[in-house]
CSV table of C-alpha atoms in Angstrom, one decimal:
chain,number,residue,atom,x,y,z
S,1,UNK,CA,122.3,118.5,111.3
S,2,UNK,CA,119.1,119.1,113.2
S,3,UNK,CA,115.7,117.6,112.5
S,4,UNK,CA,114.6,120.8,110.9
S,5,UNK,CA,117.5,121.0,108.5
S,6,UNK,CA,117.3,117.2,107.8
S,7,UNK,CA,113.6,117.6,106.8
S,8,UNK,CA,114.4,120.6,104.7
S,9,UNK,CA,117.2,118.7,102.9
S,10,UNK,CA,114.8,115.8,102.1
S,11,UNK,CA,111.6,117.3,100.7
S,12,UNK,CA,108.4,115.3,101.5
S,13,UNK,CA,110.2,113.2,104.1
S,14,UNK,CA,107.5,113.8,106.6
S,15,UNK,CA,104.6,113.6,104.1
S,16,UNK,CA,105.7,110.3,102.7
S,17,UNK,CA,105.4,108.6,106.1
S,18,UNK,CA,101.9,110.2,106.6
S,19,UNK,CA,100.8,109.1,103.1
S,20,UNK,CA,101.9,105.5,103.8
S,21,UNK,CA,100.1,105.5,107.1
S,22,UNK,CA,96.9,106.8,105.5
S,23,UNK,CA,97.1,103.9,103.0
S,24,UNK,CA,97.6,101.2,105.5
S,25,UNK,CA,94.7,99.1,107.0
S,26,UNK,CA,93.6,99.1,110.6
S,27,UNK,CA,94.7,96.4,113.1
S,28,UNK,CA,91.2,94.8,112.9
S,29,UNK,CA,91.3,94.8,109.1
S,30,UNK,CA,94.8,93.3,109.3
S,31,UNK,CA,93.6,90.5,111.5
S,32,UNK,CA,90.7,89.8,109.2
S,33,UNK,CA,92.9,89.7,106.2
S,34,UNK,CA,95.5,87.6,107.9
S,35,UNK,CA,93.0,85.0,109.2
S,36,UNK,CA,90.9,84.9,105.9
S,37,UNK,CA,94.0,84.9,103.6
S,38,UNK,CA,96.0,82.3,105.6
S,39,UNK,CA,92.9,80.1,106.1
S,40,UNK,CA,91.8,80.2,102.5
S,41,UNK,CA,95.4,79.7,101.2
S,42,UNK,CA,95.9,76.6,103.4
S,43,UNK,CA,92.5,75.1,102.5
S,44,UNK,CA,93.0,75.8,98.8
S,45,UNK,CA,96.5,74.4,98.9
S,46,UNK,CA,95.3,71.3,100.7
S,47,UNK,CA,92.5,70.8,98.1
S,48,UNK,CA,94.8,71.4,95.2
S,49,UNK,CA,97.4,68.9,96.6
S,50,UNK,CA,94.6,66.3,97.1
S,51,UNK,CA,93.4,66.8,93.5
S,52,UNK,CA,96.9,66.8,91.9
S,53,UNK,CA,98.2,63.9,93.8
S,54,UNK,CA,95.2,61.7,93.1
S,55,UNK,CA,93.8,61.6,96.7
S,56,UNK,CA,90.5,63.1,95.5
S,57,UNK,CA,88.1,61.6,93.0
S,58,UNK,CA,88.5,62.5,89.4
S,59,UNK,CA,86.4,65.5,88.4
S,60,UNK,CA,85.3,66.3,84.8
S,61,UNK,CA,86.2,70.0,85.3
S,62,UNK,CA,89.9,69.1,85.2
S,63,UNK,CA,89.4,68.5,81.5
S,64,UNK,CA,88.0,71.9,80.9
S,65,UNK,CA,90.6,74.5,79.9
S,66,UNK,CA,88.6,77.5,81.1
S,67,UNK,CA,88.1,76.0,84.5
S,68,UNK,CA,91.8,75.2,84.8
S,69,UNK,CA,92.7,78.7,83.7
S,70,UNK,CA,90.3,80.0,86.4
S,71,UNK,CA,91.8,77.8,89.1
S,72,UNK,CA,95.4,78.6,88.0
S,73,UNK,CA,94.8,82.4,88.3
S,74,UNK,CA,92.6,82.5,91.4
S,75,UNK,CA,94.8,80.2,93.6
S,76,UNK,CA,97.9,82.5,93.5
S,77,UNK,CA,95.7,85.6,93.9
S,78,UNK,CA,94.6,84.5,97.4
S,79,UNK,CA,98.0,84.6,99.2
S,80,UNK,CA,99.3,87.4,96.9
S,81,UNK,CA,96.4,89.7,97.7
S,82,UNK,CA,96.8,89.0,101.4
S,83,UNK,CA,100.5,89.8,101.2
S,84,UNK,CA,99.8,93.1,99.4
S,85,UNK,CA,97.3,94.1,102.1
S,86,UNK,CA,99.7,93.3,104.9
S,87,UNK,CA,103.0,94.4,103.5
S,88,UNK,CA,104.5,97.9,103.3
S,89,UNK,CA,102.6,100.1,100.8
S,90,UNK,CA,103.8,102.4,98.1
S,91,UNK,CA,107.0,100.6,97.2
S,92,UNK,CA,108.0,99.6,93.7
S,93,UNK,CA,107.6,95.9,94.8
S,94,UNK,CA,104.1,96.7,96.0
S,95,UNK,CA,103.2,98.4,92.8
S,96,UNK,CA,104.6,95.6,90.6
S,97,UNK,CA,102.9,92.8,92.6
S,98,UNK,CA,99.7,94.9,92.7
S,99,UNK,CA,99.6,94.9,88.9
S,100,UNK,CA,100.2,91.2,88.8
S,101,UNK,CA,97.4,90.7,91.3
S,102,UNK,CA,94.9,92.8,89.4
S,103,UNK,CA,95.8,90.9,86.2
S,104,UNK,CA,95.1,87.6,88.0
S,105,UNK,CA,91.8,88.9,89.3
S,106,UNK,CA,90.6,90.2,85.9
S,107,UNK,CA,91.6,86.9,84.2
S,108,UNK,CA,89.8,84.9,87.0
S,109,UNK,CA,86.7,87.0,86.6
S,110,UNK,CA,86.7,86.9,82.8
S,111,UNK,CA,87.3,83.1,82.7
S,112,UNK,CA,84.3,82.7,85.1
S,113,UNK,CA,82.0,84.1,82.4
S,114,UNK,CA,82.7,81.0,80.3
S,115,UNK,CA,82.1,78.5,83.2
S,116,UNK,CA,78.5,77.6,83.3
S,117,UNK,CA,76.7,74.7,84.9
S,118,UNK,CA,74.0,73.1,82.6
S,119,UNK,CA,74.5,75.9,80.1
S,120,UNK,CA,73.4,78.7,82.4
S,121,UNK,CA,75.0,81.1,84.9
S,122,UNK,CA,74.8,80.4,88.6
S,123,UNK,CA,74.3,82.9,91.4
S,124,UNK,CA,78.1,83.0,92.0
S,125,UNK,CA,78.5,84.8,88.6
S,126,UNK,CA,77.3,88.0,90.3
S,127,UNK,CA,80.9,88.3,91.5
S,128,UNK,CA,82.1,88.7,87.9
S,129,UNK,CA,80.9,92.3,87.2
S,130,UNK,CA,81.6,93.1,90.8
S,131,UNK,CA,85.2,92.0,90.4
S,132,UNK,CA,85.7,93.8,87.1
S,133,UNK,CA,84.2,97.0,88.4
S,134,UNK,CA,86.2,96.9,91.7
S,135,UNK,CA,89.4,96.2,89.6
S,136,UNK,CA,88.7,99.3,87.5
S,137,UNK,CA,88.0,101.4,90.6
S,138,UNK,CA,91.1,100.1,92.4
S,139,UNK,CA,93.3,101.2,89.5
S,140,UNK,CA,91.5,104.5,89.1
S,141,UNK,CA,91.8,105.4,92.8
S,142,UNK,CA,95.5,104.5,92.9
S,143,UNK,CA,96.3,106.7,89.8
S,144,UNK,CA,94.4,109.6,91.3
S,145,UNK,CA,96.3,109.2,94.5
S,146,UNK,CA,93.1,108.6,96.4
S,147,UNK,CA,94.5,106.1,98.9
S,148,UNK,CA,91.4,106.0,101.1
S,149,UNK,CA,89.3,105.0,98.1
S,150,UNK,CA,92.1,102.6,97.0
S,151,UNK,CA,92.0,100.9,100.4
S,152,UNK,CA,88.2,100.6,100.3
S,153,UNK,CA,88.3,99.0,96.8
S,154,UNK,CA,91.1,96.6,97.6
S,155,UNK,CA,89.4,95.4,100.8
S,156,UNK,CA,86.1,94.9,99.0
S,157,UNK,CA,87.8,93.1,96.1
S,158,UNK,CA,89.9,90.9,98.3
S,159,UNK,CA,87.2,90.0,100.9
S,160,UNK,CA,84.1,90.3,98.8
S,161,UNK,CA,85.2,89.1,95.3
S,162,UNK,CA,87.8,86.6,96.3
S,163,UNK,CA,87.0,85.2,99.8
S,164,UNK,CA,83.2,84.9,99.4
S,165,UNK,CA,83.2,83.1,96.1
S,166,UNK,CA,86.1,80.9,97.4
S,167,UNK,CA,84.0,79.8,100.3
S,168,UNK,CA,81.1,79.0,98.0
S,169,UNK,CA,83.4,77.1,95.6
S,170,UNK,CA,84.5,74.9,98.5
S,171,UNK,CA,81.2,74.5,100.2
S,172,UNK,CA,78.9,73.7,97.2
S,173,UNK,CA,78.8,70.0,96.5
S,174,UNK,CA,80.0,68.9,93.1
S,175,UNK,CA,82.2,71.9,92.4
S,176,UNK,CA,85.8,71.1,91.7
S,177,UNK,CA,87.3,72.6,94.9
S,178,UNK,CA,84.6,70.9,97.0
S,179,UNK,CA,85.4,67.5,95.4
S,180,UNK,CA,89.1,68.1,95.8
S,181,UNK,CA,88.7,69.2,99.4
S,182,UNK,CA,86.2,66.7,100.7
S,183,UNK,CA,86.5,63.9,98.2
S,184,UNK,CA,82.8,63.7,97.3
C-alpha cells in the first residue's frame, strides 16, 4: 500500500497531525510553562508539607473552610495545568483532564470571592473575574475548534491567573502560603 492509498484509506490522517501541531505551544512557551509550573509546584508542595507537618506556625486561615477549599483546588491545578500544556493535545485523556482543570480553576476563583481581609477585597481579587472570563473563553474556543484562540486563553489562564496570584500569595507577609513557606 502506498502513502497515497494509505492516506485515502484513513480520512483526515494528515489533517489530524496538522491540527495537533497548530494547537501545541512553541518551544519558548514550553520552557516557560515547564519552569513556572515545576517551580510553583515544588514551592507550593514544600509550603504545604511544612504547614501540614507542623513545621510552620499555626495560621488562623486553616480554620476557615473557604480558604481550605481555595487551597485544596488551586494546589492540584498548578501541576495539572502544566501537564496539560506540555502533554499531547486532542486526546480523550487531555479533554477529560482539561475539564477537571477548568472545574478546579472555577472553584478556586469562586471561593476567592469569599476570602476577604478585614472585610474588604484586596488587589489580588482582580484575578477572580479574569479567571472566570478566561475559563469561559477557553471552553468556547475549544468547542468552536478555534485552537489558536484556545491556546491563547489557556496560556493567559495558566500564567496570568494561576502563576501571578500564586507568587503574590507566597510573597505577601501574613498570607497562609507565605507563613507556611517562610514560617513568619
